[in-house]
Each structure stands twice: as C-alpha cells, then as structure tokens.
mmCIF file of C-alpha atoms in Angstrom:
data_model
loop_
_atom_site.group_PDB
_atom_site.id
_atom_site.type_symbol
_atom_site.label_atom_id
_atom_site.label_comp_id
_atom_site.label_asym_id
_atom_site.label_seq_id
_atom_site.Cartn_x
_atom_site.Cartn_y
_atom_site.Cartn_z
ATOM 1 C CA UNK A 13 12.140 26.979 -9.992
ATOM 2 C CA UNK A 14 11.520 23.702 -8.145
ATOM 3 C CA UNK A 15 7.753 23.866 -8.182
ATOM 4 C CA UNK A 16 7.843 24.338 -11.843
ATOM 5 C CA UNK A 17 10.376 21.329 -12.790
ATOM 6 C CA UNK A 18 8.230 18.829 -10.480
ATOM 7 C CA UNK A 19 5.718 18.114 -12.951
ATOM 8 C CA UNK A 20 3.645 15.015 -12.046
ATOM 9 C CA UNK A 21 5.275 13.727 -8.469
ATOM 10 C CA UNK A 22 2.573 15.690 -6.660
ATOM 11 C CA UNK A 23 4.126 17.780 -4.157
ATOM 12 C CA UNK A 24 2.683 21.133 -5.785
ATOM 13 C CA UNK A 25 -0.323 21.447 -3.380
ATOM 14 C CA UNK A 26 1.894 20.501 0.086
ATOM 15 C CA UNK A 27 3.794 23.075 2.225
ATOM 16 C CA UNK A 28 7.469 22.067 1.469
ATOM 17 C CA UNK A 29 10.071 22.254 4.409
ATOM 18 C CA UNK A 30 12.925 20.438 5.585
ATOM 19 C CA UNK A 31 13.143 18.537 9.152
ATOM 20 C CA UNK A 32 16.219 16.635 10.152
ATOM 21 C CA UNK A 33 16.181 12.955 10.347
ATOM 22 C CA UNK A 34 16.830 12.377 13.449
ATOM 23 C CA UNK A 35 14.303 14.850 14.387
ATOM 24 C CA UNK A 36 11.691 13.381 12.251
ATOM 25 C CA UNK A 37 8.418 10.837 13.804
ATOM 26 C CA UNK A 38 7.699 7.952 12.326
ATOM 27 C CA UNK A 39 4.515 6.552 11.082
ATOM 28 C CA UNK A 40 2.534 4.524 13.374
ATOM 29 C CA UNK A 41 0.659 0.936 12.923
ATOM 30 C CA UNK A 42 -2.315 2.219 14.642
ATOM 31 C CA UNK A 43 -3.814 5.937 15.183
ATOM 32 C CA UNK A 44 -5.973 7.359 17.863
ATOM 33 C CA UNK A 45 -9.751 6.634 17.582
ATOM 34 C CA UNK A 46 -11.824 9.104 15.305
ATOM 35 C CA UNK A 47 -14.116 10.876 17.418
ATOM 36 C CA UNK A 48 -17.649 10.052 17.672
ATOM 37 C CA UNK A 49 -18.886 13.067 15.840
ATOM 38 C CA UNK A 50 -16.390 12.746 12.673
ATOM 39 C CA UNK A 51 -17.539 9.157 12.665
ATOM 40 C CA UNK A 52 -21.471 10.103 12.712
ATOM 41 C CA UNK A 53 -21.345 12.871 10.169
ATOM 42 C CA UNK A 54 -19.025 10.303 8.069
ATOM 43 C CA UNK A 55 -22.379 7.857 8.279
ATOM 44 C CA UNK A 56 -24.815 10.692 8.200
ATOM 45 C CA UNK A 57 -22.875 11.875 4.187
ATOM 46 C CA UNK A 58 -22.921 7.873 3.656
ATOM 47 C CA UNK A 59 -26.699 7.604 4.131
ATOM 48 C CA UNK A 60 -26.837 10.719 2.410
ATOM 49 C CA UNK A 61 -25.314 9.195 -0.539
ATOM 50 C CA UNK A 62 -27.114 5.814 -0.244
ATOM 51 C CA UNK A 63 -30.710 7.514 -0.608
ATOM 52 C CA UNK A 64 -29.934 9.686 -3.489
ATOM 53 C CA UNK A 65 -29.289 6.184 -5.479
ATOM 54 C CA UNK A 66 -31.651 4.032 -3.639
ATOM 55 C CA UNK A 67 -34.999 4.049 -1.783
ATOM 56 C CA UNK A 68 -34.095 1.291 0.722
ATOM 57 C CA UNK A 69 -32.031 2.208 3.893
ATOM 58 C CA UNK A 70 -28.902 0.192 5.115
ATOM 59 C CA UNK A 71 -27.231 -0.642 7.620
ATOM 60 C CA UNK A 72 -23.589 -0.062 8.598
ATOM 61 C CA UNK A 73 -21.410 -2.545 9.465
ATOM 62 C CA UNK A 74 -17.692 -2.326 10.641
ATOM 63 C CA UNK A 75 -15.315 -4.852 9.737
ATOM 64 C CA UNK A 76 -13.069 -5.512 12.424
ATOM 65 C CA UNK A 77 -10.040 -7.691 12.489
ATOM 66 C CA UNK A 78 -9.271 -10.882 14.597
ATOM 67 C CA UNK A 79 -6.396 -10.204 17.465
ATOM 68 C CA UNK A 80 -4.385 -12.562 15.357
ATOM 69 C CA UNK A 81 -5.189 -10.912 12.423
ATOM 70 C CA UNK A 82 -4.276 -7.404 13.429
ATOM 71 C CA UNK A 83 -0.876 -8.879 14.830
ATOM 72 C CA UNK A 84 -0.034 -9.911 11.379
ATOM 73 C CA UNK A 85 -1.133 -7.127 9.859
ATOM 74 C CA UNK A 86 1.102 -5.083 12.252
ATOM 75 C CA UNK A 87 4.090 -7.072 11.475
ATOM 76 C CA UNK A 88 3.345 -6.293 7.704
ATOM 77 C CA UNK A 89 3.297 -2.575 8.514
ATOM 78 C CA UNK A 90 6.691 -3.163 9.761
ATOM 79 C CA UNK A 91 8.166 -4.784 7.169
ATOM 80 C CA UNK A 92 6.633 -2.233 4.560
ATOM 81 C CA UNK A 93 7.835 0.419 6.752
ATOM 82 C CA UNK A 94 11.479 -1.510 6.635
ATOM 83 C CA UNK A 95 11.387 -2.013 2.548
ATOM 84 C CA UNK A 96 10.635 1.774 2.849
ATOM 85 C CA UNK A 97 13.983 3.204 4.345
ATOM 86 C CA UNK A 98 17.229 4.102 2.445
ATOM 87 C CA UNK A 99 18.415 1.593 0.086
ATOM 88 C CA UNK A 100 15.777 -0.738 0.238
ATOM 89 C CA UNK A 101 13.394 -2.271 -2.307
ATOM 90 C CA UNK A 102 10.743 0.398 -1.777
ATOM 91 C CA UNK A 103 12.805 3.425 -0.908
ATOM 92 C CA UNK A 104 12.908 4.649 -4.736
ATOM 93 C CA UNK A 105 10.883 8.506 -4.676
ATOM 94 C CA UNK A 106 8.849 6.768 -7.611
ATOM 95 C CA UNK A 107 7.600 4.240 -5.441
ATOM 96 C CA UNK A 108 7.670 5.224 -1.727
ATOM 97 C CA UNK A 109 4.498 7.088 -2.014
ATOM 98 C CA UNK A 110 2.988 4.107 -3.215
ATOM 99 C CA UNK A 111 4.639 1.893 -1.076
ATOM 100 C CA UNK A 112 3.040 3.754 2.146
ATOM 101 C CA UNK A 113 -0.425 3.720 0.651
ATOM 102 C CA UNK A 114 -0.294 0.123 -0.252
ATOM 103 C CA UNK A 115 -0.642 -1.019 3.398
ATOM 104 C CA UNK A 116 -4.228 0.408 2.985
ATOM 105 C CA UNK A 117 -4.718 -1.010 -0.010
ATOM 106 C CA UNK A 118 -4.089 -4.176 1.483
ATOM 107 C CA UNK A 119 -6.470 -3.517 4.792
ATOM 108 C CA UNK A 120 -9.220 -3.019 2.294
ATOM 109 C CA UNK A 121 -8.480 -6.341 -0.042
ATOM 110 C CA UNK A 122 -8.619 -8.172 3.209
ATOM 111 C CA UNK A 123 -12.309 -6.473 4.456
ATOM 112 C CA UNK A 124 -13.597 -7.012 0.654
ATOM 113 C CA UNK A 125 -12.472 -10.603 1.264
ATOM 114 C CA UNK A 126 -13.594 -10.898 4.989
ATOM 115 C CA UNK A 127 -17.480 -9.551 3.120
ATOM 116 C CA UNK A 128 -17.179 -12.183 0.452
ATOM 117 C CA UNK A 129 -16.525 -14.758 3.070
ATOM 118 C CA UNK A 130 -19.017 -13.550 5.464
ATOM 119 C CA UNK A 131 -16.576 -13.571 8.477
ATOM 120 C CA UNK A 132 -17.691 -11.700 11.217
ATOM 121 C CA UNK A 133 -14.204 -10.049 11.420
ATOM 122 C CA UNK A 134 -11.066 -10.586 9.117
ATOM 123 C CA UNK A 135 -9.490 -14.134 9.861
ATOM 124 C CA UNK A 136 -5.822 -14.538 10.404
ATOM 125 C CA UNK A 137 -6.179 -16.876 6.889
ATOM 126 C CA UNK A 138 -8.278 -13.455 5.031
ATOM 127 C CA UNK A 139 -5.812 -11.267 6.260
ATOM 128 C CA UNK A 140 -2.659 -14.035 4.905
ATOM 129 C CA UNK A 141 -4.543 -14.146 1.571
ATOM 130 C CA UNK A 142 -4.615 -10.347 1.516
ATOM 131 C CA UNK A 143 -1.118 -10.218 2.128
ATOM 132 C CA UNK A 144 0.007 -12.738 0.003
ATOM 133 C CA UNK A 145 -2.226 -11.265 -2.827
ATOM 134 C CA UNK A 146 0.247 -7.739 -2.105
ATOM 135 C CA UNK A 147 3.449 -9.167 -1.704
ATOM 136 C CA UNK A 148 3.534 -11.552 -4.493
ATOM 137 C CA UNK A 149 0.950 -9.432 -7.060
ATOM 138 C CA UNK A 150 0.283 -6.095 -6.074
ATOM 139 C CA UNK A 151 4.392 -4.790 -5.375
ATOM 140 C CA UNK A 152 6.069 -6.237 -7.603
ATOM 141 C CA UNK A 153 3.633 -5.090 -10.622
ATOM 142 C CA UNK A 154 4.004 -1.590 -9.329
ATOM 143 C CA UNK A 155 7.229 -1.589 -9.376
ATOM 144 C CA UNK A 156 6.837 -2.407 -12.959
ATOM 145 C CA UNK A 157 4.838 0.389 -13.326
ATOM 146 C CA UNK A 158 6.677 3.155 -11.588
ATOM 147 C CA UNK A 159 10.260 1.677 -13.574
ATOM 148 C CA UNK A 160 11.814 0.371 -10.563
ATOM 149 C CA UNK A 161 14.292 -2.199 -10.703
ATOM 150 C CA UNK A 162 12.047 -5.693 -10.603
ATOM 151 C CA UNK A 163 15.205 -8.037 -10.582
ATOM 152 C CA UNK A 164 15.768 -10.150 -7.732
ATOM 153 C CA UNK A 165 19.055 -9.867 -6.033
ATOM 154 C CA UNK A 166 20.168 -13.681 -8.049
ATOM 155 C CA UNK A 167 18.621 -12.652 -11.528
ATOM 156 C CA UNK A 168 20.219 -9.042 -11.172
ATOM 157 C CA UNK A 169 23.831 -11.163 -10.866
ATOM 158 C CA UNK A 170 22.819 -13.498 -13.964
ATOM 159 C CA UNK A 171 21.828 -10.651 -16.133
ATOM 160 C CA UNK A 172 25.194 -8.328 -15.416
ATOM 161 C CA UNK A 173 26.904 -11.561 -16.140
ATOM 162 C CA UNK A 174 25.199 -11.974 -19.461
ATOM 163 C CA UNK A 175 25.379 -8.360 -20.632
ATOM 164 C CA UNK A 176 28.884 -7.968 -19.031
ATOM 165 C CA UNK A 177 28.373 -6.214 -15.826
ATOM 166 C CA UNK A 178 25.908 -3.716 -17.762
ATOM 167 C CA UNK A 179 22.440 -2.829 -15.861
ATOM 168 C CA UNK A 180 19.569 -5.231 -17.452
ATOM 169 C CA UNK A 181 15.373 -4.503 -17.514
ATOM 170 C CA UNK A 182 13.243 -7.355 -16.310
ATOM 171 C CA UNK A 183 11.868 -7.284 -19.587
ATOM 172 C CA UNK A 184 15.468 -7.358 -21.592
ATOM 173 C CA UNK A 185 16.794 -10.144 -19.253
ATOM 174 C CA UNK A 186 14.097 -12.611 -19.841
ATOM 175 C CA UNK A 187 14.402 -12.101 -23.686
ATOM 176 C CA UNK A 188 18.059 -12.824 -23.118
ATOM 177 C CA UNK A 189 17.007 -15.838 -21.041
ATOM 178 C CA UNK A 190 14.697 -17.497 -24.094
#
C-alpha cells in the first residue's frame, strides 16, 4: 500500500527501513579515495566513448581545487547540510533530495568555470562565483519548482499582514505588492 501511493518521489527501487536518529551517520564533506582500478576502468569506458565519436585521442585532466577553495567549499557543505535538518529552509521531502545533490551540482559549475578560465585548479574566486551562482540562482528557483515556500522570513510577515494572517505564494504576494 505505500509503494503504490508513492508515485513520483522515487523511493520504489530502494530497500526501505527505518534507523533511529540518533543512531543514524551523517554525510561527510569528503569520502575515501576511489581505488586505482575503479578510476582506470572509469578512463578506460571514457576513452572508450571518446573513440566511438572521434578519431583523435585525449587526454585526461583532473580538476583539482585550491586549499582555500576546498575550505570554502567545505563550509558550504555545512551550511547545506544545516538548511537540510528539521525545520529549515531545505528540510521540505520535496526538496531535500535536491538539496543534497545540489552541492555536486555546484562542484561541477565551479570545474566548468575553473576550464573556461583555464585555472590550473579551482580558485577560491571560481569556487565564490560557483557558490554565489547556487545560493542566489540555483536554490531559490528550485524551490520554485518543487512548491516550497520562496518567501523570506520579512516578506512572509508583509504578506500575512496583507491577506490577514492567511498563507501567501511568492507569486500572489508580489501581485498584491503592484
């Protein structure tokens, strides 16, 4: 009965069980180094792929980031990780799933950037514009998208003033407002 009335939030294919909170790891900033062999056959399927479009090998290169760099990143891990627990900005189930990912999503704005640059690793100022490019573009427009509440804390006030202590869309409040 609960498979078949979750419908679209993609839990159908995982093993569902129940751990208790204070039982329960956390995500980590940083994992263990992929093993030499994973990381070969990864590059071995890449070439692979490469040929079968082009005639012209390549060559790999990693993007690495600065020490400064990967301290701000890890502070933004954080404070995704924080907007992630109970009651927090990014806690909704329609957007925590999301939410985790988007720390990637970031990582690979800031390489993309870092190419486009040519750095020879991601810059403390690559990895800022990355992060700015997230926090002030990328978040709140999915939480647009996934109907979470998009009101800051001051405009949420303004808007139950204005429709009488009712609950107010984005959307519906700045109509109000013009």
């Amino acid at each position: 009965s609960f498979m078949s009335h979750n419908v679209g939030i993609g839990i159908h294919e995982r093993f569902i069980y129940i751990v208790a909170p204070n039982l329960c790891g956390t995500r980590v900033c940083f994992t263990d180094d992929v093993s030499p062999e994973i990381i070969d056959e990864y590059n071995l399927r890449i070439e692979q792929l490469v040929e079968s479009n082009r005639q012209t090998p390549r060559v790999f290169q990693t993007i690495t980031f600065s020490s400064e760099a990967e301290a701000a990143y890890k502070k933004y891990f954080d404070d995704i990780e924080k907007r992630m627990d109970k009651g927090a900005d990014l806690s909704d189930r329609r957007i925590s799933g999301w939410a985790n990912r988007s720390r990637a999503i970031t990582i690979r704005i800031a390489g993309l950037l870092s190419l486009y640059l040519n750095e020879k690793e991601v810059s403390l100022d690559t990895w800022k514009s990355a992060e700015d490019f997230a926090l002030e573009y990328l978040i709140p427009c999915a939480k647009t998208v996934f109907g979470v509440d998009t009101l800051s804390a001051n405009a949420r006030r303004v808007a139950a003033h204005l429709k009488g202590g009712e609950k107010i869309t984005q959307a519906d409040f700045f109509r109000r407002i013009h």
